[in-house]
Coordinates of C-alpha atoms in Angstrom, one line a residue:
Chain A
M1 CA 46.2 106.6 -23.3
K2 CA 45.3 107.4 -19.6
A3 CA 45.8 110.9 -18.6
S4 CA 47.8 111.4 -15.5
T5 CA 45.9 112.8 -12.5
T6 CA 46.9 114.4 -9.2
P7 CA 47.0 112.3 -6.0
K8 CA 44.2 114.7 -4.7
A9 CA 42.0 113.9 -7.9
D10 CA 42.6 110.2 -7.3
Y11 CA 41.7 110.4 -3.7
K12 CA 38.6 112.3 -4.6
K13 CA 37.6 109.5 -7.1
Y14 CA 38.0 106.8 -4.5
I15 CA 35.7 108.7 -2.2
Y16 CA 33.2 109.0 -4.9
K17 CA 33.4 105.4 -5.8
A18 CA 33.0 104.3 -2.1
L19 CA 30.0 106.7 -1.6
A20 CA 28.4 105.2 -4.8
V21 CA 28.7 101.5 -3.3
A22 CA 27.5 102.7 0.1
F23 CA 24.5 104.3 -1.6
W24 CA 23.5 101.0 -3.3
I25 CA 24.1 98.9 -0.1
V26 CA 21.6 101.4 1.7
V27 CA 19.1 100.9 -1.2
W28 CA 19.7 96.9 -0.8
E29 CA 18.9 97.5 3.0
A30 CA 15.8 99.5 2.4
V31 CA 14.4 97.1 -0.1
A32 CA 15.3 94.1 2.4
R33 CA 13.5 95.7 5.0
A34 CA 10.4 96.8 2.9
V35 CA 10.2 93.1 1.7
G36 CA 10.7 91.8 5.2
S37 CA 11.4 88.1 4.1
D38 CA 14.9 86.7 4.1
L39 CA 13.6 84.1 1.6
I40 CA 13.0 86.6 -0.9
I41 CA 15.8 89.0 -0.3
C42 CA 18.2 89.1 2.9
S43 CA 19.8 92.2 4.1
P44 CA 23.3 93.1 3.2
Y45 CA 24.4 92.3 6.8
A46 CA 23.0 88.9 6.6
A47 CA 24.7 88.1 3.3
F48 CA 28.0 89.4 4.8
R49 CA 27.5 87.4 7.9
R50 CA 26.9 84.2 5.7
L51 CA 30.0 85.1 3.6
T52 CA 32.2 85.2 6.7
E53 CA 30.8 82.0 7.9
L54 CA 31.4 80.3 4.5
C55 CA 34.9 81.7 4.2
V56 CA 36.3 79.5 7.0
T57 CA 34.9 76.3 5.7
P58 CA 37.0 73.8 3.8
K59 CA 34.3 73.4 1.2
F60 CA 34.4 77.0 0.4
H61 CA 38.2 76.9 -0.3
S62 CA 38.1 73.9 -2.5
A63 CA 34.9 75.2 -4.4
V64 CA 36.7 78.5 -5.0
A65 CA 40.0 76.7 -6.2
F66 CA 38.0 74.1 -8.3
S67 CA 36.3 76.9 -10.2
S68 CA 39.2 79.3 -10.5
L69 CA 41.5 76.7 -11.8
R70 CA 39.1 75.6 -14.4
I71 CA 37.9 79.0 -15.4
L72 CA 41.5 80.5 -15.7
S73 CA 42.8 77.5 -17.5
G74 CA 40.0 78.0 -20.3
F75 CA 41.1 81.9 -20.2
F76 CA 44.8 81.1 -20.7
A77 CA 44.3 78.4 -23.2
A78 CA 42.0 80.9 -25.2
L79 CA 44.5 83.8 -24.7
L80 CA 47.4 81.6 -26.1
L81 CA 45.4 80.2 -28.8
G82 CA 43.9 83.5 -29.7
I83 CA 47.3 85.1 -30.1
V84 CA 48.8 82.2 -32.0
C85 CA 45.8 82.2 -34.5
A86 CA 45.8 85.8 -35.0
A87 CA 49.5 85.8 -35.9
I88 CA 48.8 82.9 -38.3
S89 CA 45.7 84.6 -39.8
S90 CA 47.7 87.9 -40.2
K91 CA 50.1 86.0 -42.4
F92 CA 47.8 83.6 -44.4
S93 CA 44.4 84.9 -45.5
V94 CA 43.1 81.3 -46.0
V95 CA 43.2 80.9 -42.2
R96 CA 41.6 84.3 -41.6
I97 CA 38.6 83.2 -44.2
L98 CA 38.4 79.8 -42.3
L99 CA 38.2 81.2 -39.0
Q100 CA 35.8 84.0 -39.7
P101 CA 32.7 82.0 -39.7
I102 CA 33.6 80.2 -36.5
T103 CA 34.3 83.3 -34.5
S104 CA 30.9 84.7 -35.9
V105 CA 29.2 81.6 -34.8
I106 CA 30.5 81.5 -31.4
K107 CA 29.8 85.1 -30.9
A108 CA 26.1 84.8 -31.9
T109 CA 25.2 81.5 -30.3
P110 CA 23.7 81.6 -26.8
V111 CA 26.1 80.4 -24.4
A112 CA 23.5 77.9 -23.0
S113 CA 23.6 76.0 -26.3
F114 CA 27.4 75.3 -25.9
I115 CA 26.9 74.6 -22.2
I116 CA 24.4 72.0 -23.1
L117 CA 26.4 70.6 -26.0
A118 CA 29.6 70.5 -23.9
I119 CA 27.6 68.4 -21.1
I120 CA 26.5 65.9 -23.9
W121 CA 30.2 65.8 -25.3
F122 CA 32.4 66.1 -22.1
G123 CA 30.3 65.7 -19.0
S124 CA 30.2 68.5 -16.4
R125 CA 33.5 68.1 -14.4
N126 CA 35.6 70.2 -16.8
L127 CA 32.7 72.1 -18.5
S128 CA 33.8 75.5 -17.3
V129 CA 37.3 75.2 -18.9
F130 CA 35.7 74.6 -22.4
I131 CA 33.0 77.2 -22.0
S132 CA 35.4 80.0 -20.8
F133 CA 37.7 79.0 -23.4
L134 CA 34.9 79.3 -26.0
M135 CA 33.9 82.7 -24.8
V136 CA 37.4 84.1 -24.5
F137 CA 38.9 82.9 -27.8
P138 CA 36.9 85.1 -30.4
V139 CA 37.4 88.1 -28.2
I140 CA 41.2 87.8 -28.0
Y141 CA 41.7 86.5 -31.4
L142 CA 39.7 89.3 -33.2
N143 CA 41.4 92.0 -31.0
V144 CA 44.9 90.8 -31.6
L145 CA 44.1 90.5 -35.2
E146 CA 42.9 94.1 -35.3
G147 CA 46.1 95.1 -33.6
I148 CA 48.4 93.3 -36.0
D149 CA 46.4 94.8 -38.9
S150 CA 47.0 98.2 -37.5
A151 CA 50.6 97.9 -37.1
D152 CA 52.5 100.5 -39.2
R153 CA 53.3 98.8 -42.6
K154 CA 55.9 101.4 -43.3
L155 CA 57.8 100.5 -40.1
I156 CA 57.5 96.7 -41.0
E157 CA 59.1 97.6 -44.5
M158 CA 61.8 99.3 -42.7
A159 CA 62.6 96.4 -40.5
R160 CA 62.6 94.0 -43.7
V161 CA 65.0 96.5 -45.6
F162 CA 67.4 96.6 -42.7
G163 CA 67.3 93.0 -42.0
I164 CA 66.0 93.6 -38.4
G165 CA 65.2 90.1 -36.8
P166 CA 61.8 88.7 -36.0
V167 CA 62.4 89.2 -32.3
K168 CA 63.4 92.8 -32.5
T169 CA 60.4 93.4 -34.9
L170 CA 58.1 91.9 -32.5
I171 CA 59.4 93.8 -29.5
Y172 CA 59.7 97.3 -31.3
I173 CA 57.2 97.5 -33.8
Y174 CA 54.3 94.7 -33.4
F175 CA 54.0 94.7 -29.5
P176 CA 53.5 98.4 -28.9
Q177 CA 50.7 98.4 -31.7
I178 CA 49.0 94.9 -30.4
L179 CA 49.1 95.6 -26.7
P180 CA 46.4 98.2 -26.3
F181 CA 44.1 96.0 -28.5
L182 CA 45.2 92.9 -26.2
I183 CA 44.4 94.9 -23.1
S184 CA 41.0 96.0 -24.1
G185 CA 40.3 92.2 -25.4
C186 CA 41.4 90.8 -22.1
S187 CA 39.3 93.3 -20.0
V188 CA 36.1 92.1 -21.9
A189 CA 37.2 88.4 -21.9
L190 CA 38.0 88.3 -18.2
G191 CA 34.4 89.4 -17.3
L192 CA 32.9 86.9 -19.8
C193 CA 35.1 83.9 -18.7
W194 CA 33.8 84.1 -15.2
K195 CA 30.1 84.7 -16.0
S196 CA 30.0 82.0 -18.6
G197 CA 32.1 79.7 -16.5
I198 CA 30.1 79.8 -13.6
A199 CA 26.8 79.8 -15.7
A200 CA 28.1 76.4 -17.1
E201 CA 28.9 75.0 -13.5
V202 CA 25.2 76.0 -12.4
I203 CA 23.5 74.3 -15.5
G204 CA 26.0 71.3 -15.5
I205 CA 25.9 71.1 -11.6
S206 CA 29.6 70.4 -11.6
S207 CA 30.4 68.7 -8.4
G208 CA 32.5 70.7 -5.9
S209 CA 32.3 73.9 -7.8
V210 CA 31.1 77.4 -7.0
G211 CA 28.4 76.9 -9.7
E212 CA 27.1 73.9 -7.7
M213 CA 26.9 75.9 -4.4
L214 CA 25.0 78.6 -6.3
Y215 CA 22.6 75.8 -7.6
R216 CA 22.1 74.3 -4.2
A217 CA 21.4 77.8 -2.8
K218 CA 18.7 78.1 -5.4
L219 CA 17.4 74.7 -4.7
Y220 CA 16.9 75.3 -0.9
F221 CA 15.8 79.1 -1.1
E222 CA 18.9 80.1 0.6
T223 CA 19.0 83.6 -0.4
G224 CA 21.9 84.6 1.9
D225 CA 24.0 81.7 0.6
L226 CA 23.2 82.8 -3.1
L227 CA 24.2 86.4 -2.5
A228 CA 27.3 85.4 -0.5
W229 CA 28.4 83.0 -3.4
T230 CA 27.7 85.7 -5.8
A231 CA 29.8 88.2 -3.9
V232 CA 32.7 85.6 -3.9
I233 CA 32.6 85.3 -7.6
I234 CA 32.6 89.1 -8.1
I235 CA 35.6 89.3 -5.8
A236 CA 37.5 86.6 -7.5
S237 CA 36.9 87.9 -10.8
T238 CA 37.6 91.5 -10.0
L239 CA 40.8 90.6 -8.2
F240 CA 42.2 88.4 -11.0
E241 CA 41.0 91.0 -13.7
K242 CA 42.8 93.7 -11.8
L243 CA 46.0 91.6 -11.2
F244 CA 46.0 90.6 -14.7
M245 CA 45.5 94.2 -16.1
L246 CA 48.2 95.5 -14.0
M247 CA 50.7 92.9 -15.3
L248 CA 49.7 93.6 -18.8
R249 CA 50.1 97.7 -18.2
L250 CA 53.6 96.9 -16.6
I251 CA 54.6 95.1 -19.6
Q252 CA 53.2 97.7 -21.9
R253 CA 55.0 100.5 -19.8
K254 CA 58.3 98.5 -20.2
I255 CA 57.9 98.0 -24.0
E256 CA 57.1 101.5 -24.5
G257 CA 59.8 102.7 -22.1
A258 CA 62.5 100.6 -24.0
G259 CA 65.0 102.8 -25.5
K260 CA 63.6 106.1 -24.2
Chain B
M1 CA 75.8 94.3 -59.5
I2 CA 72.1 95.6 -59.6
K3 CA 70.4 95.0 -62.7
L4 CA 66.9 96.0 -64.0
E5 CA 65.7 94.4 -67.3
N6 CA 62.7 95.9 -69.2
V7 CA 61.1 96.6 -65.9
S8 CA 57.7 98.3 -65.9
K9 CA 55.4 99.3 -63.0
S10 CA 51.9 100.8 -62.9
Y11 CA 49.6 102.0 -60.1
G12 CA 46.2 101.4 -61.5
N13 CA 46.0 103.2 -64.8
Q14 CA 48.9 105.3 -64.1
H15 CA 52.4 103.9 -65.8
V16 CA 55.0 104.9 -63.4
I17 CA 58.1 103.1 -65.1
S18 CA 57.9 101.5 -68.7
G19 CA 60.6 99.1 -70.1
L20 CA 63.2 100.5 -67.9
N21 CA 66.9 99.0 -68.2
L22 CA 69.3 99.9 -65.7
E23 CA 72.8 98.5 -64.4
I24 CA 74.6 99.6 -61.5
P25 CA 77.9 98.0 -61.0
D26 CA 79.4 97.3 -57.5
G27 CA 80.7 100.4 -56.0
G28 CA 78.9 102.6 -58.4
R29 CA 77.1 105.8 -57.4
L30 CA 74.0 106.9 -59.0
A31 CA 71.8 110.0 -58.7
V32 CA 68.2 109.5 -59.9
M33 CA 66.6 112.6 -61.0
G34 CA 63.4 113.5 -62.6
R35 CA 60.0 115.4 -62.0
S36 CA 57.8 114.7 -59.2
G37 CA 55.7 111.4 -59.8
A38 CA 58.3 110.3 -62.4
G39 CA 58.8 107.1 -60.3
K40 CA 62.0 107.7 -58.6
T41 CA 60.8 106.4 -55.3
T42 CA 59.0 103.4 -57.1
L43 CA 62.5 102.7 -58.8
L44 CA 64.3 102.5 -55.3
N45 CA 61.3 100.4 -53.8
L46 CA 61.8 97.9 -56.8
I47 CA 65.5 97.8 -56.0
M48 CA 64.8 97.3 -52.2
G49 CA 62.2 94.5 -53.0
L50 CA 59.5 96.5 -51.3
T51 CA 57.3 96.4 -54.6
K52 CA 57.4 93.8 -57.3
P53 CA 57.4 94.7 -61.1
D54 CA 54.6 94.2 -63.3
S55 CA 56.9 92.9 -65.9
G56 CA 60.7 92.5 -66.3
S57 CA 63.2 91.5 -63.7
V58 CA 65.1 93.3 -60.9
F59 CA 68.5 91.4 -60.0
M60 CA 69.9 92.2 -56.6
P61 CA 72.7 90.3 -55.0
E62 CA 71.2 88.6 -52.1
S63 CA 74.1 88.5 -49.8
K64 CA 74.3 92.4 -49.8
R65 CA 73.1 94.5 -46.8
I66 CA 70.8 97.4 -47.6
G67 CA 70.9 100.6 -45.7
T68 CA 68.4 103.4 -46.7
V69 CA 67.0 106.9 -45.8
F70 CA 63.4 106.7 -46.6
Q71 CA 61.6 109.6 -48.0
E72 CA 59.5 109.9 -44.8
D73 CA 62.1 109.1 -42.2
R74 CA 60.5 105.9 -40.9
L75 CA 61.9 106.1 -37.4
I76 CA 60.4 104.5 -34.3
E77 CA 58.8 107.6 -32.8
R78 CA 58.8 106.9 -29.2
L79 CA 62.5 105.6 -29.2
N80 CA 65.5 108.0 -29.0
A81 CA 68.1 108.3 -31.7
V82 CA 70.4 106.0 -30.1
A83 CA 67.7 103.1 -29.8
N84 CA 66.6 103.6 -33.5
C85 CA 70.0 103.4 -34.6
K86 CA 71.0 100.4 -32.2
I87 CA 68.3 98.1 -33.6
V88 CA 69.5 98.0 -37.1
M89 CA 73.1 97.4 -36.3
P90 CA 74.6 94.1 -37.3
K91 CA 75.4 91.5 -34.5
G92 CA 78.9 92.3 -33.1
A93 CA 78.9 95.9 -34.1
E94 CA 80.4 98.3 -31.9
E95 CA 77.8 100.3 -30.0
N96 CA 80.1 103.1 -29.0
R97 CA 80.1 104.1 -32.8
I98 CA 76.5 105.2 -32.4
H99 CA 77.5 108.4 -30.5
E100 CA 80.4 109.0 -32.9
V101 CA 78.2 108.8 -36.0
L102 CA 75.3 110.8 -34.6
N103 CA 78.0 113.6 -33.5
S104 CA 79.5 113.5 -37.0
L105 CA 76.0 114.3 -38.2
G106 CA 75.4 117.1 -35.6
I107 CA 73.2 115.4 -33.3
T108 CA 74.4 116.0 -29.8
E109 CA 74.4 113.8 -26.9
E110 CA 71.5 115.7 -25.4
L111 CA 69.4 115.4 -28.7
S112 CA 70.2 111.8 -29.1
K113 CA 68.5 111.0 -25.8
K114 CA 65.1 112.5 -26.6
P115 CA 62.4 110.4 -28.4
V116 CA 62.7 111.3 -32.1
S117 CA 59.1 112.4 -32.1
E118 CA 60.4 115.5 -30.3
L119 CA 63.0 116.4 -32.9
S120 CA 62.7 118.7 -35.7
G121 CA 62.4 117.8 -39.4
G122 CA 66.1 118.2 -40.1
E123 CA 67.3 116.4 -37.0
R124 CA 65.1 113.4 -37.8
R125 CA 66.6 113.3 -41.3
R126 CA 70.1 113.2 -39.8
V127 CA 69.0 110.5 -37.4
A128 CA 67.8 108.4 -40.4
A129 CA 71.1 109.1 -42.2
A130 CA 72.9 107.9 -39.0
R131 CA 70.8 104.8 -38.8
M132 CA 71.6 103.9 -42.5
I133 CA 75.4 104.5 -41.8
L134 CA 75.3 102.2 -38.6
S135 CA 73.4 99.5 -40.4
E136 CA 76.8 99.1 -42.1
P137 CA 75.3 98.4 -45.7
D138 CA 76.9 97.4 -48.8
I139 CA 74.4 99.3 -50.7
F140 CA 73.3 102.9 -49.7
I141 CA 69.9 103.8 -50.9
L142 CA 68.9 107.6 -50.2
D143 CA 65.5 109.0 -51.1
E144 CA 65.8 112.8 -50.9
P145 CA 68.0 112.3 -47.7
F146 CA 68.9 115.9 -47.2
K147 CA 65.5 117.4 -47.4
G148 CA 65.0 119.9 -44.5
I149 CA 68.6 120.0 -43.3
D150 CA 69.9 123.4 -42.9
S151 CA 72.6 124.8 -45.2
E152 CA 75.0 125.1 -42.3
T153 CA 74.8 121.3 -41.4
L154 CA 74.3 120.0 -44.8
P155 CA 78.0 119.7 -45.9
K156 CA 78.9 117.9 -42.8
V157 CA 76.1 115.2 -43.5
I158 CA 76.9 114.9 -47.1
S159 CA 80.7 114.5 -46.2
A160 CA 79.9 111.9 -43.5
V161 CA 77.6 109.9 -45.9
S162 CA 80.1 110.1 -48.6
K163 CA 83.1 108.9 -46.6
E164 CA 81.1 105.9 -45.2
A165 CA 79.9 104.8 -48.7
I166 CA 83.6 104.7 -50.0
G167 CA 84.0 101.5 -52.2
K168 CA 80.1 100.7 -51.7
T169 CA 77.2 101.1 -54.1
L170 CA 75.2 104.2 -53.6
I171 CA 71.9 105.2 -55.1
L172 CA 70.4 108.8 -54.5
V173 CA 67.1 110.3 -55.4
T174 CA 67.4 113.9 -55.4
H175 CA 66.3 117.1 -57.1
S176 CA 69.7 118.9 -56.4
V177 CA 72.5 118.6 -59.1
S178 CA 74.7 120.1 -56.3
E179 CA 74.0 117.1 -53.9
A180 CA 74.5 114.5 -56.7
E181 CA 77.9 116.2 -57.7
A182 CA 79.0 116.4 -53.9
L183 CA 78.5 112.6 -53.5
G184 CA 80.2 112.0 -56.7
C185 CA 77.2 110.4 -58.5
E186 CA 76.6 109.8 -62.1
V187 CA 73.1 111.3 -63.0
F188 CA 70.4 109.0 -64.3
G189 CA 67.4 110.8 -65.7
I190 CA 64.0 109.1 -65.2

């Protein structure tokens, strides 16, 4: 559980974070000046300028929408299926045994192998949906399953004896136990889905995607574009992660607060 | 009627219950007494269906509601006494009864608003007893329910439980003959 901090301590924490970011931007600028070639590494100012130029183009908005829609579709599909499969696995050991090798193989296989296979199977248009789904599913499934396994058996027995219905059992007994595991799983999975989804778009050269823009930047040695698009991915991924985690924490607080 | 026929239960090499036969008629009151480790809690778990016998049969009327005070409270720690009681109440039950029952067991309105994790051992036992009463059971199962309750409050709690269990089946596990007598139980040695 997160310890509560004073507003002053929070303020200091943000200052330190901003200073750390500023430090690395200065390092970046120094390296760019030392190299002296925009082709190899452009300055932070040049990358930022390119980003502002890109931001106002229709191509930018459609590429961001294209990639976000597909990557997040993969994420939500994996989230849903991961939770459902974990619930079924906790009840039926045969499902748990059947899914065990699949999750192990997905975790151990290089994402590039799946990307190439998926290009052969589905083509490149919706490649990032499948790849982000594949990367997220085992993380969510295993975390939720661990959460269900760690639920207090004695309270579950209590619910059974008193005839407490499945909805109340879920809300009052299972959810508070599972949510910390789900939150930790989502935090890992959200980073993974963006990285693997964009990698899939770059390898598959999915037309109209952010990955394709990255690929073109690489092809024409447009380092400014490359860094600008990378910044876009980082911003989109961080924004969504923060929003989604905030929503999960609000749900957690609501459930923990129920009946207090 | 609750009926156990030639029931045996072991945990590993340890035989806890061997060839037990027992009949508890509807409305009957039984105090199960015996040394620690004799199988008293196992017997209650068999009746509640929380454990299965290795051999023999346990007959339990399916339509009957069970209310229990477990040996270890089994309260939802982050919830207060009211919420712990509310979740076991049958549909359509009067919620204003919660405070009435909690008060009759010496749990004040102020105490009932605190998470049960902040209550003392005796207070938690009383909340567990209130929860059992408010679940409106046909069968009361109590596993050392008065452990940790101070002598001043104890008669009040016993009287509240006894009143609520009138005409219902009651099975009590205890080490105290006086508790068994106060609840009007027939003693069964195990």
